[in-house]
mmCIF file of C-alpha atoms in Angstrom:
data_model
loop_
_atom_site.group_PDB
_atom_site.id
_atom_site.type_symbol
_atom_site.label_atom_id
_atom_site.label_comp_id
_atom_site.label_asym_id
_atom_site.label_seq_id
_atom_site.Cartn_x
_atom_site.Cartn_y
_atom_site.Cartn_z
ATOM 1 C CA GLY F 19 29.912 62.367 109.982
ATOM 2 C CA ASN F 20 26.556 63.505 111.301
ATOM 3 C CA SER F 21 23.964 64.440 108.732
ATOM 4 C CA VAL F 22 20.257 64.822 108.141
ATOM 5 C CA THR F 23 18.339 64.021 104.990
ATOM 6 C CA GLN F 24 14.799 65.235 104.542
ATOM 7 C CA MET F 25 12.367 64.894 101.706
ATOM 8 C CA GLU F 26 12.670 67.423 98.973
ATOM 9 C CA GLY F 27 9.926 69.883 98.425
ATOM 10 C CA PRO F 28 8.057 71.792 97.680
ATOM 11 C CA VAL F 29 5.013 70.130 99.159
ATOM 12 C CA THR F 30 1.596 71.538 98.295
ATOM 13 C CA LEU F 31 -1.490 70.366 100.159
ATOM 14 C CA SER F 32 -5.091 71.390 100.510
ATOM 15 C CA GLU F 33 -6.362 72.582 103.858
ATOM 16 C CA GLU F 34 -7.229 69.711 106.246
ATOM 17 C CA ALA F 35 -5.003 67.251 104.373
ATOM 18 C CA PHE F 36 -2.612 64.907 106.184
ATOM 19 C CA LEU F 37 1.035 65.935 106.234
ATOM 20 C CA THR F 38 4.152 63.804 106.377
ATOM 21 C CA ILE F 39 7.645 65.178 105.900
ATOM 22 C CA ASN F 40 10.285 62.470 106.007
ATOM 23 C CA CYS F 41 13.559 62.893 107.856
ATOM 24 C CA THR F 42 16.352 60.373 108.314
ATOM 25 C CA TYR F 43 19.658 60.877 110.029
ATOM 26 C CA THR F 44 23.169 59.549 110.296
ATOM 27 C CA ALA F 45 24.968 60.073 113.577
ATOM 28 C CA THR F 46 27.354 58.473 115.995
ATOM 29 C CA GLY F 47 26.033 57.957 119.470
ATOM 30 C CA TYR F 48 22.571 59.081 120.490
ATOM 31 C CA PRO F 49 21.646 62.460 119.059
ATOM 32 C CA SER F 50 18.778 64.722 120.013
ATOM 33 C CA LEU F 51 16.417 65.399 117.115
ATOM 34 C CA PHE F 52 14.517 68.560 116.275
ATOM 35 C CA TRP F 53 12.027 70.044 113.889
ATOM 36 C CA TYR F 54 12.295 73.769 113.300
ATOM 37 C CA VAL F 55 9.864 75.908 111.309
ATOM 38 C CA GLN F 56 10.685 79.060 109.385
ATOM 39 C CA TYR F 57 7.910 81.438 108.379
ATOM 40 C CA PRO F 58 8.563 83.903 105.546
ATOM 41 C CA GLY F 59 11.077 86.586 106.471
ATOM 42 C CA GLU F 60 11.701 85.170 109.928
ATOM 43 C CA GLY F 61 14.294 83.111 111.762
ATOM 44 C CA LEU F 62 13.839 79.484 112.715
ATOM 45 C CA GLN F 63 11.543 78.569 115.579
ATOM 46 C CA LEU F 64 11.686 75.317 117.476
ATOM 47 C CA LEU F 65 8.602 73.256 116.640
ATOM 48 C CA LEU F 66 9.314 70.083 118.591
ATOM 49 C CA LYS F 67 12.129 67.853 119.757
ATOM 50 C CA ALA F 68 12.939 64.381 121.058
ATOM 51 C CA THR F 69 16.019 63.480 123.024
ATOM 52 C CA LYS F 70 15.978 59.698 123.116
ATOM 53 C CA ALA F 71 14.728 56.685 121.201
ATOM 54 C CA ASP F 72 10.930 56.182 121.106
ATOM 55 C CA ASP F 73 10.298 59.686 122.444
ATOM 56 C CA LYS F 74 7.503 61.536 120.694
ATOM 57 C CA GLY F 75 7.759 65.284 120.302
ATOM 58 C CA SER F 76 4.550 67.215 119.750
ATOM 59 C CA ASN F 77 3.429 70.807 119.394
ATOM 60 C CA LYS F 78 0.612 72.681 117.625
ATOM 61 C CA GLY F 79 -0.812 69.439 116.252
ATOM 62 C CA PHE F 80 2.523 68.321 114.799
ATOM 63 C CA GLU F 81 4.158 65.094 115.975
ATOM 64 C CA ALA F 82 7.392 63.230 115.339
ATOM 65 C CA THR F 83 8.689 59.998 116.890
ATOM 66 C CA TYR F 84 12.388 59.244 117.368
ATOM 67 C CA ARG F 85 12.887 55.856 115.664
ATOM 68 C CA LYS F 86 16.370 54.545 116.339
ATOM 69 C CA GLU F 87 15.827 51.317 114.385
ATOM 70 C CA THR F 88 15.066 53.226 111.193
ATOM 71 C CA THR F 89 17.118 56.342 112.096
ATOM 72 C CA SER F 90 14.094 58.474 111.323
ATOM 73 C CA PHE F 91 12.155 61.396 112.763
ATOM 74 C CA HIS F 92 9.269 61.983 110.368
ATOM 75 C CA LEU F 93 7.035 65.012 110.930
ATOM 76 C CA GLU F 94 3.264 64.484 110.782
ATOM 77 C CA LYS F 95 0.117 66.514 111.188
ATOM 78 C CA GLY F 96 -3.374 65.182 110.787
ATOM 79 C CA SER F 97 -5.026 68.289 109.359
ATOM 80 C CA VAL F 98 -2.951 71.150 108.004
ATOM 81 C CA GLN F 99 -4.042 74.764 107.896
ATOM 82 C CA VAL F 100 -3.098 77.619 105.588
ATOM 83 C CA SER F 101 -1.146 79.115 108.492
ATOM 84 C CA ASP F 102 1.147 76.051 108.485
ATOM 85 C CA SER F 103 2.678 77.215 105.212
ATOM 86 C CA ALA F 104 6.388 77.554 105.956
ATOM 87 C CA VAL F 105 9.739 75.845 105.525
ATOM 88 C CA TYR F 106 10.385 72.937 107.877
ATOM 89 C CA PHE F 107 13.872 71.841 108.912
ATOM 90 C CA CYS F 108 14.882 68.595 110.541
ATOM 91 C CA ALA F 109 18.031 68.820 112.679
ATOM 92 C CA LEU F 110 20.170 66.818 115.050
ATOM 93 C CA ILE F 111 22.726 67.517 117.712
ATOM 94 C CA ARG F 112 24.868 64.980 119.464
ATOM 95 C CA TYR F 113 24.876 64.842 123.245
ATOM 96 C CA ASN F 114 27.148 67.479 124.742
ATOM 97 C CA ASN F 115 28.144 68.694 121.306
ATOM 98 C CA ASN F 116 27.536 72.128 119.806
ATOM 99 C CA ASP F 117 27.464 71.171 116.154
ATOM 100 C CA MET F 118 23.816 71.120 115.103
ATOM 101 C CA ARG F 119 23.257 69.691 111.635
ATOM 102 C CA PHE F 120 20.248 70.675 109.554
ATOM 103 C CA GLY F 121 18.487 69.123 106.622
ATOM 104 C CA ALA F 122 18.015 71.191 103.476
ATOM 105 C CA GLY F 123 14.484 72.196 104.439
ATOM 106 C CA THR F 124 11.071 71.339 102.988
ATOM 107 C CA ARG F 125 8.776 74.109 101.835
ATOM 108 C CA LEU F 126 5.120 73.448 102.611
ATOM 109 C CA THR F 127 2.317 75.391 100.965
ATOM 110 C CA VAL F 128 -1.235 74.819 102.155
ATOM 111 C CA LYS F 129 -4.014 76.039 99.884
ATOM 112 C CA PRO F 130 -7.514 76.899 101.103
ATOM 113 C CA ASP C 11 12.646 93.481 124.547
ATOM 114 C CA ALA C 12 14.219 90.229 125.610
ATOM 115 C CA GLY C 13 15.428 87.848 122.953
ATOM 116 C CA ILE C 14 17.996 87.686 120.216
ATOM 117 C CA THR C 15 18.484 90.484 117.714
ATOM 118 C CA GLN C 16 20.608 90.891 114.624
ATOM 119 C CA SER C 17 21.774 93.982 112.809
ATOM 120 C CA PRO C 18 21.670 95.065 110.142
ATOM 121 C CA ARG C 19 18.721 93.131 108.746
ATOM 122 C CA TYR C 20 19.820 93.858 105.177
ATOM 123 C CA LYS C 21 23.247 94.728 103.827
ATOM 124 C CA ILE C 22 24.658 95.324 100.376
ATOM 125 C CA THR C 23 28.418 95.500 100.019
ATOM 126 C CA GLU C 24 31.101 95.112 97.398
ATOM 127 C CA THR C 25 33.693 92.427 96.861
ATOM 128 C CA GLY C 26 36.760 92.990 99.022
ATOM 129 C CA ARG C 27 35.091 95.125 101.684
ATOM 130 C CA GLN C 28 34.980 94.247 105.344
ATOM 131 C CA VAL C 29 31.527 93.650 106.784
ATOM 132 C CA THR C 30 30.500 92.999 110.384
ATOM 133 C CA LEU C 31 27.196 91.448 111.319
ATOM 134 C CA MET C 32 26.029 91.960 114.870
ATOM 135 C CA CYS C 33 24.210 89.590 117.175
ATOM 136 C CA HIS C 34 22.911 90.409 120.652
ATOM 137 C CA GLN C 35 21.004 88.215 123.116
ATOM 138 C CA THR C 36 19.438 89.127 126.432
ATOM 139 C CA TRP C 37 19.027 85.655 127.936
ATOM 140 C CA SER C 38 22.630 85.338 129.188
ATOM 141 C CA HIS C 39 22.896 82.104 127.215
ATOM 142 C CA SER C 40 26.367 80.594 127.295
ATOM 143 C CA TYR C 41 26.341 79.334 123.733
ATOM 144 C CA MET C 42 26.064 81.415 120.593
ATOM 145 C CA PHE C 43 26.209 80.364 116.960
ATOM 146 C CA TRP C 44 26.457 81.760 113.459
ATOM 147 C CA TYR C 45 24.882 79.973 110.503
ATOM 148 C CA ARG C 46 24.479 80.741 106.866
ATOM 149 C CA GLN C 47 21.419 79.651 104.932
ATOM 150 C CA ASP C 48 21.665 78.884 101.243
ATOM 151 C CA LEU C 49 19.188 77.215 98.922
ATOM 152 C CA GLY C 50 19.671 73.472 98.879
ATOM 153 C CA HIS C 51 21.979 73.463 101.886
ATOM 154 C CA GLY C 52 19.754 74.224 104.814
ATOM 155 C CA LEU C 53 21.739 75.925 107.541
ATOM 156 C CA ARG C 54 25.456 75.432 107.906
ATOM 157 C CA LEU C 55 27.403 76.327 111.025
ATOM 158 C CA ILE C 56 30.123 78.931 110.548
ATOM 159 C CA TYR C 57 31.394 79.470 114.093
ATOM 160 C CA TYR C 58 30.170 78.964 117.591
ATOM 161 C CA SER C 59 31.100 80.085 121.076
ATOM 162 C CA ALA C 60 30.625 78.212 124.326
ATOM 163 C CA ALA C 61 31.326 81.255 126.519
ATOM 164 C CA ALA C 62 32.983 84.651 126.456
ATOM 165 C CA ASP C 63 36.450 84.443 124.901
ATOM 166 C CA ILE C 64 35.858 80.868 123.709
ATOM 167 C CA THR C 65 35.140 80.319 120.026
ATOM 168 C CA ASP C 66 35.435 77.390 117.669
ATOM 169 C CA LYS C 67 35.047 76.643 113.974
ATOM 170 C CA GLY C 68 31.990 75.039 112.499
ATOM 171 C CA GLU C 69 31.413 73.433 109.132
ATOM 172 C CA VAL C 70 32.178 76.457 106.888
ATOM 173 C CA PRO C 71 34.493 78.924 108.724
ATOM 174 C CA ASP C 72 36.731 80.076 105.865
ATOM 175 C CA GLY C 73 36.567 83.822 105.209
ATOM 176 C CA TYR C 74 34.903 84.617 108.543
ATOM 177 C CA VAL C 75 36.158 85.868 111.897
ATOM 178 C CA VAL C 76 34.305 85.992 115.207
ATOM 179 C CA SER C 77 34.910 87.363 118.662
ATOM 180 C CA ARG C 78 33.079 87.130 121.968
ATOM 181 C CA SER C 79 34.338 89.649 124.483
ATOM 182 C CA LYS C 80 30.944 89.828 126.219
ATOM 183 C CA THR C 81 28.463 87.020 126.821
ATOM 184 C CA GLU C 82 25.615 88.873 125.123
ATOM 185 C CA ASN C 83 27.357 89.815 121.865
ATOM 186 C CA PHE C 84 28.763 87.664 119.095
ATOM 187 C CA PRO C 85 29.785 89.671 116.012
ATOM 188 C CA LEU C 86 30.660 87.969 112.729
ATOM 189 C CA THR C 87 33.149 89.679 110.415
ATOM 190 C CA LEU C 88 33.759 89.016 106.759
ATOM 191 C CA GLU C 89 37.274 90.371 106.398
ATOM 192 C CA SER C 90 37.206 90.603 102.599
ATOM 193 C CA ALA C 91 33.747 89.838 101.262
ATOM 194 C CA THR C 92 33.336 87.578 98.243
ATOM 195 C CA ARG C 93 30.272 86.944 96.082
ATOM 196 C CA SER C 94 30.073 83.404 97.426
ATOM 197 C CA GLN C 95 29.328 84.922 100.838
ATOM 198 C CA THR C 96 26.022 86.299 99.584
ATOM 199 C CA SER C 97 23.603 84.529 101.886
ATOM 200 C CA VAL C 98 21.205 84.865 104.780
ATOM 201 C CA TYR C 99 23.024 84.782 108.109
ATOM 202 C CA PHE C 100 21.389 83.599 111.295
ATOM 203 C CA CYS C 101 22.627 83.989 114.809
ATOM 204 C CA ALA C 102 21.405 81.613 117.508
ATOM 205 C CA SER C 103 21.916 81.094 121.216
ATOM 206 C CA SER C 104 21.311 78.322 123.701
ATOM 207 C CA ALA C 105 21.648 77.745 127.415
ATOM 208 C CA ARG C 106 23.416 74.445 126.812
ATOM 209 C CA ALA C 107 24.343 72.285 123.879
ATOM 210 C CA GLU C 108 20.793 71.556 122.776
ATOM 211 C CA THR C 109 17.771 73.684 121.835
ATOM 212 C CA GLN C 110 18.876 76.780 119.956
ATOM 213 C CA TYR C 111 16.935 80.033 119.588
ATOM 214 C CA PHE C 112 17.370 81.999 116.401
ATOM 215 C CA GLY C 113 17.498 85.641 115.497
ATOM 216 C CA PRO C 114 15.549 87.093 112.536
ATOM 217 C CA GLY C 115 18.510 86.892 110.152
ATOM 218 C CA THR C 116 20.622 89.272 108.084
ATOM 219 C CA ARG C 117 20.365 89.211 104.302
ATOM 220 C CA LEU C 118 23.766 89.987 102.819
ATOM 221 C CA LEU C 119 24.373 90.718 99.155
ATOM 222 C CA VAL C 120 27.954 90.975 97.927
ATOM 223 C CA LEU C 121 28.261 92.635 94.532
#
């Protein structure tokens, strides 16, 4: 079945450090891939997405590239800020399918 | 305000009681979804709906009932609440089977 595996947290970084959160997936066909972010006490917000192989999604300094050969969609940011502290979820959805699958989430804490 | 809202935001109930969680969206999105969020599991799909009067089971539907008589509303009912249904419940909507937009969540505690 379709599934997403992302690196376990929590992740604690200092401000301006480089961030990588790993995400790999298993899916039939060609899924669309997403990163969602959840700030404390809130629902999930779409951070970025990619719909086909080699696409790069980007938003707010975050980037992720859809790598079909390694079935990965790792999230990166060159310089994190305290305001980036949140839980990050990798997710996939197959084309024309309503069943979105999420990873377990990675909690990021950025210290000043 | 436009968007997706959930009510109540917090609910405490007892084992065996019926509980209904409400979800309302103002975008006229065709698709609506219910998820539960538990530590270590991320979000798991309970039920979804592709349009009014069309619903289908997700990954963890047991113990839940949904209905969709109007496009904008998608209530989730726990017919006889159990402690294992203590969770945070998120409603989401989308215009098509892709990017989903989430409500703020309902924290449910079953005693």
